[in-house]
JSON list of C-alpha atoms in Angstrom, two decimals:
[
{"chain": "A", "resi": 1, "resn": "MET", "atom": "CA", "xyz": [61.41, -0.09, -4.12]},
{"chain": "A", "resi": 2, "resn": "PRO", "atom": "CA", "xyz": [63.38, 2.58, -5.99]},
{"chain": "A", "resi": 3, "resn": "ARG", "atom": "CA", "xyz": [61.89, 3.88, -9.19]},
{"chain": "A", "resi": 4, "resn": "GLY", "atom": "CA", "xyz": [62.25, 6.83, -11.44]},
{"chain": "A", "resi": 5, "resn": "LEU", "atom": "CA", "xyz": [59.50, 8.80, -13.05]},
{"chain": "A", "resi": 6, "resn": "THR", "atom": "CA", "xyz": [59.53, 9.28, -16.78]},
{"chain": "A", "resi": 7, "resn": "SER", "atom": "CA", "xyz": [60.01, 12.73, -18.22]},
{"chain": "A", "resi": 8, "resn": "ALA", "atom": "CA", "xyz": [56.38, 12.71, -19.40]},
{"chain": "A", "resi": 9, "resn": "VAL", "atom": "CA", "xyz": [55.17, 12.14, -15.83]},
{"chain": "A", "resi": 10, "resn": "LYS", "atom": "CA", "xyz": [57.52, 14.83, -14.48]},
{"chain": "A", "resi": 11, "resn": "THR", "atom": "CA", "xyz": [56.27, 17.32, -17.07]},
{"chain": "A", "resi": 12, "resn": "GLU", "atom": "CA", "xyz": [52.63, 16.64, -16.18]},
{"chain": "A", "resi": 13, "resn": "LEU", "atom": "CA", "xyz": [53.37, 16.74, -12.45]},
{"chain": "A", "resi": 14, "resn": "ALA", "atom": "CA", "xyz": [54.73, 20.24, -12.96]},
{"chain": "A", "resi": 15, "resn": "THR", "atom": "CA", "xyz": [51.39, 21.38, -14.41]},
{"chain": "A", "resi": 16, "resn": "GLY", "atom": "CA", "xyz": [49.57, 20.39, -11.22]},
{"chain": "A", "resi": 17, "resn": "VAL", "atom": "CA", "xyz": [46.60, 19.04, -13.20]},
{"chain": "A", "resi": 18, "resn": "ILE", "atom": "CA", "xyz": [46.86, 15.30, -12.89]},
{"chain": "A", "resi": 19, "resn": "GLU", "atom": "CA", "xyz": [44.65, 12.56, -11.54]},
{"chain": "A", "resi": 20, "resn": "PRO", "atom": "CA", "xyz": [46.21, 9.45, -9.99]},
{"chain": "A", "resi": 21, "resn": "ILE", "atom": "CA", "xyz": [44.69, 6.08, -10.90]},
{"chain": "A", "resi": 22, "resn": "LEU", "atom": "CA", "xyz": [45.37, 2.43, -10.17]},
{"chain": "A", "resi": 23, "resn": "LEU", "atom": "CA", "xyz": [45.75, -0.31, -12.76]},
{"chain": "A", "resi": 24, "resn": "ILE", "atom": "CA", "xyz": [45.31, -3.84, -11.37]},
{"chain": "A", "resi": 25, "resn": "ASP", "atom": "CA", "xyz": [46.51, -7.05, -13.10]},
{"chain": "A", "resi": 26, "resn": "VAL", "atom": "CA", "xyz": [45.00, -10.14, -11.48]},
{"chain": "A", "resi": 27, "resn": "GLU", "atom": "CA", "xyz": [46.66, -13.16, -13.08]},
{"chain": "A", "resi": 28, "resn": "PHE", "atom": "CA", "xyz": [44.22, -15.98, -12.37]},
{"chain": "A", "resi": 29, "resn": "SER", "atom": "CA", "xyz": [43.97, -18.72, -15.01]},
{"chain": "A", "resi": 30, "resn": "SER", "atom": "CA", "xyz": [41.52, -16.31, -16.68]},
{"chain": "A", "resi": 31, "resn": "PRO", "atom": "CA", "xyz": [43.32, -13.01, -16.03]},
{"chain": "A", "resi": 32, "resn": "PHE", "atom": "CA", "xyz": [41.43, -9.76, -15.66]},
{"chain": "A", "resi": 33, "resn": "TYR", "atom": "CA", "xyz": [42.46, -6.13, -15.56]},
{"chain": "A", "resi": 34, "resn": "LEU", "atom": "CA", "xyz": [40.69, -3.45, -13.53]},
{"chain": "A", "resi": 35, "resn": "THR", "atom": "CA", "xyz": [41.06, 0.27, -12.88]},
{"chain": "A", "resi": 36, "resn": "ASN", "atom": "CA", "xyz": [39.58, 2.77, -10.47]},
{"chain": "A", "resi": 37, "resn": "ALA", "atom": "CA", "xyz": [39.30, 5.35, -13.26]},
{"chain": "A", "resi": 38, "resn": "SER", "atom": "CA", "xyz": [35.80, 6.28, -14.37]},
{"chain": "A", "resi": 39, "resn": "PHE", "atom": "CA", "xyz": [36.37, 4.87, -17.87]},
{"chain": "A", "resi": 40, "resn": "ASP", "atom": "CA", "xyz": [38.24, 1.98, -19.51]},
{"chain": "A", "resi": 41, "resn": "ILE", "atom": "CA", "xyz": [41.95, 2.57, -20.09]},
{"chain": "A", "resi": 42, "resn": "THR", "atom": "CA", "xyz": [44.29, 0.86, -22.55]},
{"chain": "A", "resi": 43, "resn": "SER", "atom": "CA", "xyz": [47.95, 0.73, -21.54]},
{"chain": "A", "resi": 44, "resn": "ASN", "atom": "CA", "xyz": [51.20, -1.08, -22.28]},
{"chain": "A", "resi": 45, "resn": "VAL", "atom": "CA", "xyz": [52.35, -1.33, -18.65]},
{"chain": "A", "resi": 46, "resn": "SER", "atom": "CA", "xyz": [53.98, -4.74, -19.02]},
{"chain": "A", "resi": 47, "resn": "GLY", "atom": "CA", "xyz": [54.92, -4.60, -22.69]},
{"chain": "A", "resi": 48, "resn": "THR", "atom": "CA", "xyz": [51.54, -5.91, -23.82]},
{"chain": "A", "resi": 49, "resn": "SER", "atom": "CA", "xyz": [48.58, -3.71, -24.66]},
{"chain": "A", "resi": 50, "resn": "ARG", "atom": "CA", "xyz": [45.84, -4.34, -22.11]},
{"chain": "A", "resi": 51, "resn": "THR", "atom": "CA", "xyz": [42.48, -2.77, -21.51]},
{"chain": "A", "resi": 52, "resn": "TYR", "atom": "CA", "xyz": [41.78, -2.06, -17.86]},
{"chain": "A", "resi": 53, "resn": "ARG", "atom": "CA", "xyz": [38.04, -2.19, -17.20]},
{"chain": "A", "resi": 54, "resn": "SER", "atom": "CA", "xyz": [36.20, 0.39, -15.19]},
{"chain": "A", "resi": 55, "resn": "ASN", "atom": "CA", "xyz": [33.27, -1.90, -14.54]},
{"chain": "A", "resi": 56, "resn": "GLY", "atom": "CA", "xyz": [32.61, -1.01, -10.90]},
{"chain": "A", "resi": 57, "resn": "HIS", "atom": "CA", "xyz": [33.88, -4.35, -9.58]},
{"chain": "A", "resi": 58, "resn": "PHE", "atom": "CA", "xyz": [37.08, -2.87, -8.14]},
{"chain": "A", "resi": 59, "resn": "ARG", "atom": "CA", "xyz": [36.14, -1.67, -4.65]},
{"chain": "A", "resi": 60, "resn": "GLY", "atom": "CA", "xyz": [39.49, -0.61, -3.20]},
{"chain": "A", "resi": 61, "resn": "ILE", "atom": "CA", "xyz": [42.89, -1.44, -1.78]},
{"chain": "A", "resi": 62, "resn": "THR", "atom": "CA", "xyz": [44.07, -1.09, 1.79]},
{"chain": "A", "resi": 63, "resn": "GLY", "atom": "CA", "xyz": [47.46, -1.47, 3.38]},
{"chain": "A", "resi": 64, "resn": "VAL", "atom": "CA", "xyz": [49.83, -0.31, 0.62]},
{"chain": "A", "resi": 65, "resn": "GLN", "atom": "CA", "xyz": [53.09, 0.63, 2.28]},
{"chain": "A", "resi": 66, "resn": "GLU", "atom": "CA", "xyz": [56.77, 0.53, 1.49]},
{"chain": "A", "resi": 67, "resn": "THR", "atom": "CA", "xyz": [59.78, -0.17, 3.65]},
{"chain": "A", "resi": 68, "resn": "ASN", "atom": "CA", "xyz": [63.49, -0.19, 2.98]},
{"chain": "A", "resi": 69, "resn": "ALA", "atom": "CA", "xyz": [63.92, -3.60, 4.62]},
{"chain": "A", "resi": 70, "resn": "PRO", "atom": "CA", "xyz": [63.10, -7.02, 3.13]},
{"chain": "A", "resi": 71, "resn": "THR", "atom": "CA", "xyz": [59.90, -7.58, 5.09]},
{"chain": "A", "resi": 72, "resn": "LYS", "atom": "CA", "xyz": [56.60, -9.16, 4.22]},
{"chain": "A", "resi": 73, "resn": "ASN", "atom": "CA", "xyz": [54.28, -6.41, 3.04]},
{"chain": "A", "resi": 74, "resn": "SER", "atom": "CA", "xyz": [50.67, -7.22, 2.47]},
{"chain": "A", "resi": 75, "resn": "LEU", "atom": "CA", "xyz": [47.53, -5.53, 1.29]},
{"chain": "A", "resi": 76, "resn": "THR", "atom": "CA", "xyz": [43.90, -6.37, 0.68]},
{"chain": "A", "resi": 77, "resn": "LEU", "atom": "CA", "xyz": [42.17, -6.00, -2.65]},
{"chain": "A", "resi": 78, "resn": "SER", "atom": "CA", "xyz": [38.38, -5.75, -2.50]},
{"chain": "A", "resi": 79, "resn": "LEU", "atom": "CA", "xyz": [36.22, -6.71, -5.46]},
{"chain": "A", "resi": 80, "resn": "SER", "atom": "CA", "xyz": [32.47, -6.66, -5.83]},
{"chain": "A", "resi": 81, "resn": "ALA", "atom": "CA", "xyz": [31.04, -10.17, -5.64]},
{"chain": "A", "resi": 82, "resn": "VAL", "atom": "CA", "xyz": [27.57, -9.21, -6.83]},
{"chain": "A", "resi": 83, "resn": "ASP", "atom": "CA", "xyz": [28.54, -10.44, -10.29]},
{"chain": "A", "resi": 84, "resn": "GLN", "atom": "CA", "xyz": [29.50, -14.08, -9.74]},
{"chain": "A", "resi": 85, "resn": "THR", "atom": "CA", "xyz": [32.41, -13.98, -12.22]},
{"chain": "A", "resi": 86, "resn": "TYR", "atom": "CA", "xyz": [35.15, -13.42, -9.63]},
{"chain": "A", "resi": 87, "resn": "VAL", "atom": "CA", "xyz": [33.49, -15.60, -6.99]},
{"chain": "A", "resi": 88, "resn": "ALA", "atom": "CA", "xyz": [33.36, -18.50, -9.46]},
{"chain": "A", "resi": 89, "resn": "LEU", "atom": "CA", "xyz": [37.07, -18.05, -10.25]},
{"chain": "A", "resi": 90, "resn": "ALA", "atom": "CA", "xyz": [37.96, -17.99, -6.56]},
{"chain": "A", "resi": 91, "resn": "LEU", "atom": "CA", "xyz": [35.88, -21.03, -5.66]},
{"chain": "A", "resi": 92, "resn": "ASN", "atom": "CA", "xyz": [36.52, -23.21, -8.70]},
{"chain": "A", "resi": 93, "resn": "GLU", "atom": "CA", "xyz": [40.25, -22.64, -9.19]},
{"chain": "A", "resi": 94, "resn": "ASN", "atom": "CA", "xyz": [43.28, -22.69, -6.96]},
{"chain": "A", "resi": 95, "resn": "ILE", "atom": "CA", "xyz": [43.97, -18.95, -6.84]},
{"chain": "A", "resi": 96, "resn": "ILE", "atom": "CA", "xyz": [46.36, -19.10, -3.88]},
{"chain": "A", "resi": 97, "resn": "ASN", "atom": "CA", "xyz": [49.83, -17.93, -5.02]},
{"chain": "A", "resi": 98, "resn": "ASP", "atom": "CA", "xyz": [48.47, -16.36, -8.22]},
{"chain": "A", "resi": 99, "resn": "ASN", "atom": "CA", "xyz": [50.22, -13.09, -9.12]},
{"chain": "A", "resi": 100, "resn": "VAL", "atom": "CA", "xyz": [48.68, -9.66, -8.71]},
{"chain": "A", "resi": 101, "resn": "TYR", "atom": "CA", "xyz": [50.30, -6.43, -9.93]},
{"chain": "A", "resi": 102, "resn": "VAL", "atom": "CA", "xyz": [49.19, -2.96, -8.85]},
{"chain": "A", "resi": 103, "resn": "TYR", "atom": "CA", "xyz": [50.38, -0.04, -10.99]},
{"chain": "A", "resi": 104, "resn": "ARG", "atom": "CA", "xyz": [50.08, 3.67, -10.27]},
{"chain": "A", "resi": 105, "resn": "GLY", "atom": "CA", "xyz": [49.30, 5.77, -13.30]},
{"chain": "A", "resi": 106, "resn": "TYR", "atom": "CA", "xyz": [48.36, 9.38, -13.90]},
{"chain": "A", "resi": 107, "resn": "LEU", "atom": "CA", "xyz": [45.82, 11.02, -16.17]},
{"chain": "A", "resi": 108, "resn": "ASP", "atom": "CA", "xyz": [46.66, 14.37, -17.72]},
{"chain": "A", "resi": 109, "resn": "SER", "atom": "CA", "xyz": [44.29, 17.32, -18.15]},
{"chain": "A", "resi": 110, "resn": "ASN", "atom": "CA", "xyz": [42.82, 15.64, -21.27]},
{"chain": "A", "resi": 111, "resn": "LEU", "atom": "CA", "xyz": [42.10, 12.46, -19.24]},
{"chain": "A", "resi": 112, "resn": "SER", "atom": "CA", "xyz": [44.73, 10.56, -21.21]},
{"chain": "A", "resi": 113, "resn": "LEU", "atom": "CA", "xyz": [47.03, 8.13, -19.46]},
{"chain": "A", "resi": 114, "resn": "ILE", "atom": "CA", "xyz": [50.54, 9.50, -19.11]},
{"chain": "A", "resi": 115, "resn": "ALA", "atom": "CA", "xyz": [53.05, 6.98, -20.45]},
{"chain": "A", "resi": 116, "resn": "ASP", "atom": "CA", "xyz": [54.69, 4.38, -18.24]},
{"chain": "A", "resi": 117, "resn": "PRO", "atom": "CA", "xyz": [52.69, 3.80, -15.04]},
{"chain": "A", "resi": 118, "resn": "PHE", "atom": "CA", "xyz": [55.00, 2.43, -12.35]},
{"chain": "A", "resi": 119, "resn": "LEU", "atom": "CA", "xyz": [54.70, -0.76, -10.33]},
{"chain": "A", "resi": 120, "resn": "LEU", "atom": "CA", "xyz": [53.32, 0.11, -6.90]},
{"chain": "A", "resi": 121, "resn": "PHE", "atom": "CA", "xyz": [52.97, -3.46, -5.56]},
{"chain": "A", "resi": 122, "resn": "TYR", "atom": "CA", "xyz": [53.61, -7.00, -6.74]},
{"chain": "A", "resi": 123, "resn": "GLY", "atom": "CA", "xyz": [52.45, -9.95, -4.70]},
{"chain": "A", "resi": 124, "resn": "THR", "atom": "CA", "xyz": [50.63, -13.24, -4.62]},
{"chain": "A", "resi": 125, "resn": "VAL", "atom": "CA", "xyz": [47.25, -14.23, -3.24]},
{"chain": "A", "resi": 126, "resn": "ASP", "atom": "CA", "xyz": [47.66, -15.52, 0.33]},
{"chain": "A", "resi": 127, "resn": "GLU", "atom": "CA", "xyz": [43.99, -16.05, 1.05]},
{"chain": "A", "resi": 128, "resn": "PHE", "atom": "CA", "xyz": [40.56, -14.86, 0.07]},
{"chain": "A", "resi": 129, "resn": "LYS", "atom": "CA", "xyz": [37.29, -14.22, 1.84]},
{"chain": "A", "resi": 130, "resn": "ILE", "atom": "CA", "xyz": [33.78, -13.84, 0.47]},
{"chain": "A", "resi": 131, "resn": "SER", "atom": "CA", "xyz": [31.30, -11.86, 2.52]},
{"chain": "A", "resi": 132, "resn": "ASP", "atom": "CA", "xyz": [27.74, -11.03, 1.64]},
{"chain": "A", "resi": 133, "resn": "ASN", "atom": "CA", "xyz": [24.58, -9.68, 3.16]},
{"chain": "A", "resi": 134, "resn": "THR", "atom": "CA", "xyz": [21.21, -8.56, 1.85]},
{"chain": "A", "resi": 135, "resn": "SER", "atom": "CA", "xyz": [22.58, -5.46, 0.11]},
{"chain": "A", "resi": 136, "resn": "THR", "atom": "CA", "xyz": [26.11, -6.29, -1.09]},
{"chain": "A", "resi": 137, "resn": "ALA", "atom": "CA", "xyz": [28.72, -8.99, -1.58]},
{"chain": "A", "resi": 138, "resn": "THR", "atom": "CA", "xyz": [32.50, -8.62, -1.51]},
{"chain": "A", "resi": 139, "resn": "LEU", "atom": "CA", "xyz": [35.46, -10.79, -2.48]},
{"chain": "A", "resi": 140, "resn": "VAL", "atom": "CA", "xyz": [38.54, -9.76, -0.49]},
{"chain": "A", "resi": 141, "resn": "LEU", "atom": "CA", "xyz": [41.94, -11.00, -1.67]},
{"chain": "A", "resi": 142, "resn": "THR", "atom": "CA", "xyz": [44.78, -10.82, 0.84]},
{"chain": "A", "resi": 143, "resn": "LEU", "atom": "CA", "xyz": [48.05, -10.35, -1.04]},
{"chain": "A", "resi": 144, "resn": "SER", "atom": "CA", "xyz": [51.60, -10.64, 0.25]},
{"chain": "A", "resi": 145, "resn": "SER", "atom": "CA", "xyz": [54.80, -9.40, -1.33]},
{"chain": "A", "resi": 146, "resn": "HIS", "atom": "CA", "xyz": [57.47, -11.71, -2.70]},
{"chain": "A", "resi": 147, "resn": "TRP", "atom": "CA", "xyz": [59.12, -11.61, 0.74]},
{"chain": "A", "resi": 148, "resn": "GLY", "atom": "CA", "xyz": [56.14, -13.55, 2.11]},
{"chain": "A", "resi": 149, "resn": "ASN", "atom": "CA", "xyz": [57.90, -16.91, 1.83]},
{"chain": "A", "resi": 150, "resn": "PHE", "atom": "CA", "xyz": [61.35, -15.56, 2.70]},
{"chain": "A", "resi": 151, "resn": "SER", "atom": "CA", "xyz": [61.45, -17.13, 6.16]},
{"chain": "A", "resi": 152, "resn": "LYS", "atom": "CA", "xyz": [59.88, -20.42, 5.08]},
{"chain": "A", "resi": 153, "resn": "THR", "atom": "CA", "xyz": [62.08, -23.50, 5.56]},
{"chain": "A", "resi": 154, "resn": "SER", "atom": "CA", "xyz": [62.08, -25.45, 2.30]},
{"chain": "A", "resi": 155, "resn": "GLY", "atom": "CA", "xyz": [62.06, -29.21, 2.19]},
{"chain": "A", "resi": 156, "resn": "ARG", "atom": "CA", "xyz": [60.04, -29.73, 5.37]},
{"chain": "A", "resi": 157, "resn": "THR", "atom": "CA", "xyz": [57.07, -32.07, 5.33]},
{"chain": "A", "resi": 158, "resn": "THR", "atom": "CA", "xyz": [54.58, -33.07, 7.97]},
{"chain": "A", "resi": 159, "resn": "THR", "atom": "CA", "xyz": [56.01, -36.54, 8.50]},
{"chain": "A", "resi": 160, "resn": "ASP", "atom": "CA", "xyz": [57.61, -38.15, 11.52]},
{"chain": "A", "resi": 161, "resn": "ASN", "atom": "CA", "xyz": [60.89, -38.69, 9.62]},
{"chain": "A", "resi": 162, "resn": "SER", "atom": "CA", "xyz": [61.14, -35.03, 8.59]},
{"chain": "A", "resi": 163, "resn": "GLN", "atom": "CA", "xyz": [60.44, -33.86, 12.14]},
{"chain": "A", "resi": 164, "resn": "LYS", "atom": "CA", "xyz": [63.02, -36.25, 13.66]},
{"chain": "A", "resi": 165, "resn": "ARG", "atom": "CA", "xyz": [65.63, -35.01, 11.17]},
{"chain": "A", "resi": 166, "resn": "PHE", "atom": "CA", "xyz": [65.54, -31.58, 12.82]},
{"chain": "A", "resi": 167, "resn": "PHE", "atom": "CA", "xyz": [64.32, -32.53, 16.32]},
{"chain": "A", "resi": 168, "resn": "SER", "atom": "CA", "xyz": [65.38, -36.10, 17.06]},
{"chain": "A", "resi": 169, "resn": "ASN", "atom": "CA", "xyz": [63.46, -36.53, 20.34]},
{"chain": "A", "resi": 170, "resn": "ASP", "atom": "CA", "xyz": [60.22, -34.86, 19.22]},
{"chain": "A", "resi": 171, "resn": "LYS", "atom": "CA", "xyz": [57.23, -37.20, 18.95]},
{"chain": "A", "resi": 172, "resn": "GLY", "atom": "CA", "xyz": [54.79, -34.53, 17.74]},
{"chain": "A", "resi": 173, "resn": "MET", "atom": "CA", "xyz": [54.53, -35.98, 14.23]},
{"chain": "A", "resi": 174, "resn": "GLU", "atom": "CA", "xyz": [54.53, -39.63, 15.27]},
{"chain": "A", "resi": 175, "resn": "PHE", "atom": "CA", "xyz": [50.95, -40.22, 14.14]},
{"chain": "A", "resi": 176, "resn": "SER", "atom": "CA", "xyz": [50.83, -37.60, 11.36]},
{"chain": "A", "resi": 177, "resn": "ALA", "atom": "CA", "xyz": [50.30, -40.23, 8.66]},
{"chain": "A", "resi": 178, "resn": "LEU", "atom": "CA", "xyz": [47.02, -41.14, 10.36]},
{"chain": "A", "resi": 179, "resn": "THR", "atom": "CA", "xyz": [45.75, -37.57, 10.39]},
{"chain": "A", "resi": 180, "resn": "VAL", "atom": "CA", "xyz": [43.99, -36.50, 7.20]},
{"chain": "A", "resi": 181, "resn": "ARG", "atom": "CA", "xyz": [43.20, -32.92, 8.26]},
{"chain": "A", "resi": 182, "resn": "ASP", "atom": "CA", "xyz": [45.04, -29.97, 6.79]},
{"chain": "A", "resi": 183, "resn": "LEU", "atom": "CA", "xyz": [47.37, -28.75, 9.53]},
{"chain": "A", "resi": 184, "resn": "LYS", "atom": "CA", "xyz": [48.15, -25.03, 9.57]},
{"chain": "A", "resi": 185, "resn": "TRP", "atom": "CA", "xyz": [51.81, -24.37, 10.44]},
{"chain": "A", "resi": 186, "resn": "GLY", "atom": "CA", "xyz": [53.86, -21.24, 10.86]},
{"chain": "A", "resi": 187, "resn": "ARG", "atom": "CA", "xyz": [52.98, -17.77, 11.93]},
{"chain": "A", "resi": 188, "resn": "PRO", "atom": "CA", "xyz": [49.29, -16.73, 12.03]}
]
């Protein structure tokens, strides 16, 4: 994804005294904003002033990568599940396909946010997993980029008529109306 750095960021980069941070927008029905900085940060990254909380619930991100081809990029966002706030949102709402934005920002030598953090990743929630043991609990969100549904064939349903439209001799969906289970289709 091409992007340019603002003159303020370029000036601070030249000083060599900067600290990179992440700003995370998780747009569930009750959106929340997190940062990996050691203190709360207020920013206008999307045109609206938001306060990104440094509450210790943001555990980390893995898998951020960029390519120059339209491929499905994905990453995992780990949140602490010790506080049941995020677990309740994940379990009580349909969070699949909710938007998540990850911004890269920089702090200057005065620990002030340099203007205009840039969008590092935009994607939607593909799945989530909650794991816990006697000492910790984690909510892991698997996110995929907007290319995630690029190869999906629209208009297909799991009915015999839809299947015969594309494969006239296939009897694989003949009894699909009798099956109540959720069938998982597509690539793993």
